[in-house]
mmCIF file of C-alpha atoms in Angstrom:
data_model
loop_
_atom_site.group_PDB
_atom_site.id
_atom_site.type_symbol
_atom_site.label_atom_id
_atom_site.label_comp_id
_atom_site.label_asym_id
_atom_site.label_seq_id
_atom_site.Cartn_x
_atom_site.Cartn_y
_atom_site.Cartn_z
ATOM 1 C CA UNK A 9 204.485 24.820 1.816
ATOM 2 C CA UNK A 10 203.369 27.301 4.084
ATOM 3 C CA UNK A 11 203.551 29.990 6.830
ATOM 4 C CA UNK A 12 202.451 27.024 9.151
ATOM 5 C CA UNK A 13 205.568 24.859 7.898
ATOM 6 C CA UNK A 14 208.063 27.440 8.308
ATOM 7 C CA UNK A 15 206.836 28.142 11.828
ATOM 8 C CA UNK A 16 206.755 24.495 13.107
ATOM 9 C CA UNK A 17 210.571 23.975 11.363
ATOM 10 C CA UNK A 18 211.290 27.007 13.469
ATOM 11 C CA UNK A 19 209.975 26.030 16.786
ATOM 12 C CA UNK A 20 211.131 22.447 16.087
ATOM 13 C CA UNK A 21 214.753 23.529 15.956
ATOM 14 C CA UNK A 22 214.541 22.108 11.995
ATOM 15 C CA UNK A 23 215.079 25.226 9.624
ATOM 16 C CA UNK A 24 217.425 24.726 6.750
ATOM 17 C CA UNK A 25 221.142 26.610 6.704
ATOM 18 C CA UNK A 26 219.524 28.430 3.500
ATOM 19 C CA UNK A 27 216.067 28.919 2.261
ATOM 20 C CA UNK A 28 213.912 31.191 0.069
ATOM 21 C CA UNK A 29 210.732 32.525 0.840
ATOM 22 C CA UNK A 30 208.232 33.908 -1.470
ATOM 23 C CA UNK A 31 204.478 34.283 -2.428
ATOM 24 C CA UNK A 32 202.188 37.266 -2.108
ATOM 25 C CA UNK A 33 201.632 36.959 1.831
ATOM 26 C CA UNK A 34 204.115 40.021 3.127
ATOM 27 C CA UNK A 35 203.268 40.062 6.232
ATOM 28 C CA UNK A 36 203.738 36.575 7.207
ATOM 29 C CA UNK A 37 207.204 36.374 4.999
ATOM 30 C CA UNK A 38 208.189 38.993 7.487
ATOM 31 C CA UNK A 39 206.770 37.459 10.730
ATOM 32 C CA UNK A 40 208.479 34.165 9.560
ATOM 33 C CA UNK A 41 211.878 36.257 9.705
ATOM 34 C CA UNK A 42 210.846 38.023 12.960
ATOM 35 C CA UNK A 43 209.808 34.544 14.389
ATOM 36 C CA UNK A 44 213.602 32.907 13.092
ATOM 37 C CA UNK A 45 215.192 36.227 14.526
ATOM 38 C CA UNK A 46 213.680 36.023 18.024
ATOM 39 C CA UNK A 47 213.965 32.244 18.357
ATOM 40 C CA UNK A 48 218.076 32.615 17.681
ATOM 41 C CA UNK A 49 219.206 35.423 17.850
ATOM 42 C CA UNK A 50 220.285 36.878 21.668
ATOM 43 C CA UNK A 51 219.261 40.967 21.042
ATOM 44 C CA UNK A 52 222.208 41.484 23.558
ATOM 45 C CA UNK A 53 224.138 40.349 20.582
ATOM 46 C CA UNK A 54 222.344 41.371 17.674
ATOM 47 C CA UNK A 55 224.224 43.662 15.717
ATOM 48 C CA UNK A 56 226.941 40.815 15.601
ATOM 49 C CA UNK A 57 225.094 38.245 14.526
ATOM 50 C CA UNK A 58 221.760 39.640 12.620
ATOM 51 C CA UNK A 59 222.001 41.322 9.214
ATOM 52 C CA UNK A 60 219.770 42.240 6.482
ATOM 53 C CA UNK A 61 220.759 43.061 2.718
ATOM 54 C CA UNK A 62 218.246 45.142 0.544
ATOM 55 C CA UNK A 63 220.216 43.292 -2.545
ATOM 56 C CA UNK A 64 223.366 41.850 -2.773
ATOM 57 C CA UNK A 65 224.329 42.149 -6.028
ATOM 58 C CA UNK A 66 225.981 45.495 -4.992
ATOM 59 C CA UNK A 67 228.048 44.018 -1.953
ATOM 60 C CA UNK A 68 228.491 39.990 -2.410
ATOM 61 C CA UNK A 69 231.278 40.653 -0.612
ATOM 62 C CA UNK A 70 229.968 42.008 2.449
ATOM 63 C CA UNK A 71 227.330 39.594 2.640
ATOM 64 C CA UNK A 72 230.156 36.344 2.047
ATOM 65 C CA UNK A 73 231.953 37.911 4.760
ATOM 66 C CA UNK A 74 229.182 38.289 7.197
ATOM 67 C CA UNK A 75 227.611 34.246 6.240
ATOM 68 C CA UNK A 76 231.322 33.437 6.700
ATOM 69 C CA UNK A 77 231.966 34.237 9.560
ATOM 70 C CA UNK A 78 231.287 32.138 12.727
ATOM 71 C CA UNK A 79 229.021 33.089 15.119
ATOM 72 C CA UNK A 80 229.457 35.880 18.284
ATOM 73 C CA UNK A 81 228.475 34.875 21.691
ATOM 74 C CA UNK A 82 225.491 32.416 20.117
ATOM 75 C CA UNK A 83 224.849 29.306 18.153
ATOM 76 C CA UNK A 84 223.798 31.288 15.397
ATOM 77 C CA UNK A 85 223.982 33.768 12.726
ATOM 78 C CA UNK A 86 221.163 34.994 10.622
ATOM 79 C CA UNK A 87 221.460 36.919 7.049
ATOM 80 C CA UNK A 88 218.263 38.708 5.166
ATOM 81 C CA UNK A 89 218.568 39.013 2.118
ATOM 82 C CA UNK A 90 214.897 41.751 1.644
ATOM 83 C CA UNK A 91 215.118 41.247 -2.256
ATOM 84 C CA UNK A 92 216.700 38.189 -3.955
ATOM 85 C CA UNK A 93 216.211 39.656 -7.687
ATOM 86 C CA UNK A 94 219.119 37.541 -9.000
ATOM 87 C CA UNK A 95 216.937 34.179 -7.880
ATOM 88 C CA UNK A 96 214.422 34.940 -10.021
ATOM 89 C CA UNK A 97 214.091 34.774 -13.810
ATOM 90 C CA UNK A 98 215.155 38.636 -14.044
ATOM 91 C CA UNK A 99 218.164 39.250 -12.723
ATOM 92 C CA UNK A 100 221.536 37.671 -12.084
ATOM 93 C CA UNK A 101 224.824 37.466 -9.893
ATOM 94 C CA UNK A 102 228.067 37.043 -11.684
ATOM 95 C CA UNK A 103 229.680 33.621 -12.346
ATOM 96 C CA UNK A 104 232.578 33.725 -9.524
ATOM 97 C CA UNK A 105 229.812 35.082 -7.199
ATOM 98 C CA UNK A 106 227.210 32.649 -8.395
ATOM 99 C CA UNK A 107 229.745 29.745 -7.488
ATOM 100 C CA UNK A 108 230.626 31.159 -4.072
ATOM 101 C CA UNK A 109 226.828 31.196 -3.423
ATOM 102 C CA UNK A 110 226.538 27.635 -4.178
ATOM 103 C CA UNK A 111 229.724 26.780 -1.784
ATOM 104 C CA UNK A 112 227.632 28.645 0.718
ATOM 105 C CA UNK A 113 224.472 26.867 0.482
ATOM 106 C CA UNK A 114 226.567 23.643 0.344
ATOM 107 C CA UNK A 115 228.606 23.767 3.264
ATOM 108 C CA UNK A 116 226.835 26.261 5.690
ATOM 109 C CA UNK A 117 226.008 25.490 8.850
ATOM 110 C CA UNK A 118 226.693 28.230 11.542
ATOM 111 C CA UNK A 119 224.769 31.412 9.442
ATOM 112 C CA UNK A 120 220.872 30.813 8.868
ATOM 113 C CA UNK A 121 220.644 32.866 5.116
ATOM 114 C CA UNK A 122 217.136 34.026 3.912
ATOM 115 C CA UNK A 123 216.398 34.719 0.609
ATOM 116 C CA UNK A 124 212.970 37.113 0.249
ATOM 117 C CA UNK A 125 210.844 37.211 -2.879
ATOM 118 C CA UNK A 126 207.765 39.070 -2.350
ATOM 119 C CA UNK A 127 205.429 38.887 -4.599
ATOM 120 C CA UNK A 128 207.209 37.065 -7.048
ATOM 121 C CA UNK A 129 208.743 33.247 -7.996
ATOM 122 C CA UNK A 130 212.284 32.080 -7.796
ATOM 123 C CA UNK A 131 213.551 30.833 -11.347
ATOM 124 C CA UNK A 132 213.578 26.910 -11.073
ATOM 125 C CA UNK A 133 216.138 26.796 -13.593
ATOM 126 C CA UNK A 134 218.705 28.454 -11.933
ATOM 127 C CA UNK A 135 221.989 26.500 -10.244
ATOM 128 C CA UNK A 136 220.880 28.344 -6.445
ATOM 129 C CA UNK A 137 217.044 27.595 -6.696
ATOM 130 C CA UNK A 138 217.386 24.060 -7.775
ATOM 131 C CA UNK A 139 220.162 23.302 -5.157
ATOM 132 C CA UNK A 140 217.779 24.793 -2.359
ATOM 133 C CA UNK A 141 214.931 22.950 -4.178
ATOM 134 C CA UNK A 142 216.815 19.315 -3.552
ATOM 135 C CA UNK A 143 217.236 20.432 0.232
ATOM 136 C CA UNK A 144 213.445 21.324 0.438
ATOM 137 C CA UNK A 145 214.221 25.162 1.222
ATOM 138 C CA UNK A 146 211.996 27.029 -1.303
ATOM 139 C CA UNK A 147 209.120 28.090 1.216
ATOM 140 C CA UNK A 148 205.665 29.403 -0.727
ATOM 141 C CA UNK A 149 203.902 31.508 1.724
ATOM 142 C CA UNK A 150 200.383 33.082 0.351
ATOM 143 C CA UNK A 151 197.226 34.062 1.977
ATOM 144 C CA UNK A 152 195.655 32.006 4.827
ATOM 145 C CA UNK A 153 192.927 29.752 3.522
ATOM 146 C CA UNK A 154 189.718 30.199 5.831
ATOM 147 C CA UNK A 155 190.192 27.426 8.062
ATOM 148 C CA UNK A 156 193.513 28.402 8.393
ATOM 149 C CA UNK A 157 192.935 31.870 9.124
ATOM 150 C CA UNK A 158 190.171 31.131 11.725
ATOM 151 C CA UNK A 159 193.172 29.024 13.636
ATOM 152 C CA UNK A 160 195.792 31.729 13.648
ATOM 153 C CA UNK A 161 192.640 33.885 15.181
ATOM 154 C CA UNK A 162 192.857 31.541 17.660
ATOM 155 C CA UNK A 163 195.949 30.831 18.195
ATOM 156 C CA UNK A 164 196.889 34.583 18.177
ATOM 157 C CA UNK A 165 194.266 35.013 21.004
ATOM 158 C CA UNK A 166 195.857 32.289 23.559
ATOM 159 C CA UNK A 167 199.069 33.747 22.989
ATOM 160 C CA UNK A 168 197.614 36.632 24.889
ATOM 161 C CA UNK A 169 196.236 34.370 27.286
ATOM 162 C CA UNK A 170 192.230 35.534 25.964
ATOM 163 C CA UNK A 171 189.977 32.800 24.144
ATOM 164 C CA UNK A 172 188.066 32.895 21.516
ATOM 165 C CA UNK A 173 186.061 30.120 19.748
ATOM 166 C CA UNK A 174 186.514 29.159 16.331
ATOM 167 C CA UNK A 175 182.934 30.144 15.601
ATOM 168 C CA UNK A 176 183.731 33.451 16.730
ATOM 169 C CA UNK A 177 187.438 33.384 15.084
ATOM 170 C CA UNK A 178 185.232 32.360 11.864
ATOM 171 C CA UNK A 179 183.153 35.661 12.137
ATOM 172 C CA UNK A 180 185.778 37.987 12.692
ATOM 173 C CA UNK A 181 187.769 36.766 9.529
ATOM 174 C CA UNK A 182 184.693 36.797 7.483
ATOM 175 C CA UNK A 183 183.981 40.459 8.651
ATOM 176 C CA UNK A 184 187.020 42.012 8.889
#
């Protein structure tokens, strides 16, 4: 999967109650996040219903409480979570905290929960990763291809109401 998925699932109205993303693309994990944010969350009521994490091992309990919670004034929540060490093959949450994770990912429907892994992989053998797996919510976003570069070009342009042709999108990614 890509950057291109998660967008379309986005604008489609189609992204999953939980997901990870990872690869070695930053900047597009983050613009997928910025892209989810704008798209559903009302920045008159942001600091209710937008959070971010750095890790949660630290405070689970903060972050069950904030997933928990229904939305404010929205249809909505969103949770960050910037590094989701305990997904991946080094590092680990605690078994009662493990198992209130999986309720989460289960039953969660008003609280859209992001797991980040930049530049690493989520551990398929782990109860959270292969739950999200079955639901098709482990995202891989790396670098653009060409083709795929030269379209975002584009794209990027006519969102600012200029044009550009792909010849010319071609160029500027080869040269820049």
């Amino acid at each position: 999967m890509s950057y291109k998925i998660i967008t379309d699932m986005i604008e489609k109205n189609k992204i999953p109650g939980c997901m990870i993303l990872y690869g070695t693309e930053e900047y597009y994990i983050d613009s997928a996040v910025k892209s989810c944010k704008e798209r559903y969350v009302d920045e008159n009521y942001e600091s209710m219903n937008y959070m971010e994490f750095d890790k949660i091992e630290n405070s689970f309990d903060q972050f069950y409480e904030f997933v928990t919670t229904f939305p404010f004034m929205s249809e909505k929540k969103i949770c960050v979570v910037k590094e989701a060490g305990f997904l991946t093959s080094s590092g680990s949450l605690p078994k009662n905290q493990e198992e209130k994770l999986l309720n989460i990912i289960e039953s969660n429907e008003e609280c859209i929960i992001m797991f980040l892994i930049k530049g690493g992989k989520p551990d398929s053998r782990k109860k959270p990763v292969k739950k999200l797996k079955d639901k098709k919510a482990v995202i891989e976003i790396n670098k653009l291809n060409e083709t795929e570069l030269s379209r975002h070009i584009v794209s990027k342009f006519k969102s600012m109401n200029l044009n550009i042709s792909l010849h010319d999108a071609d160029y500027m990614a080869n040269n820049t």
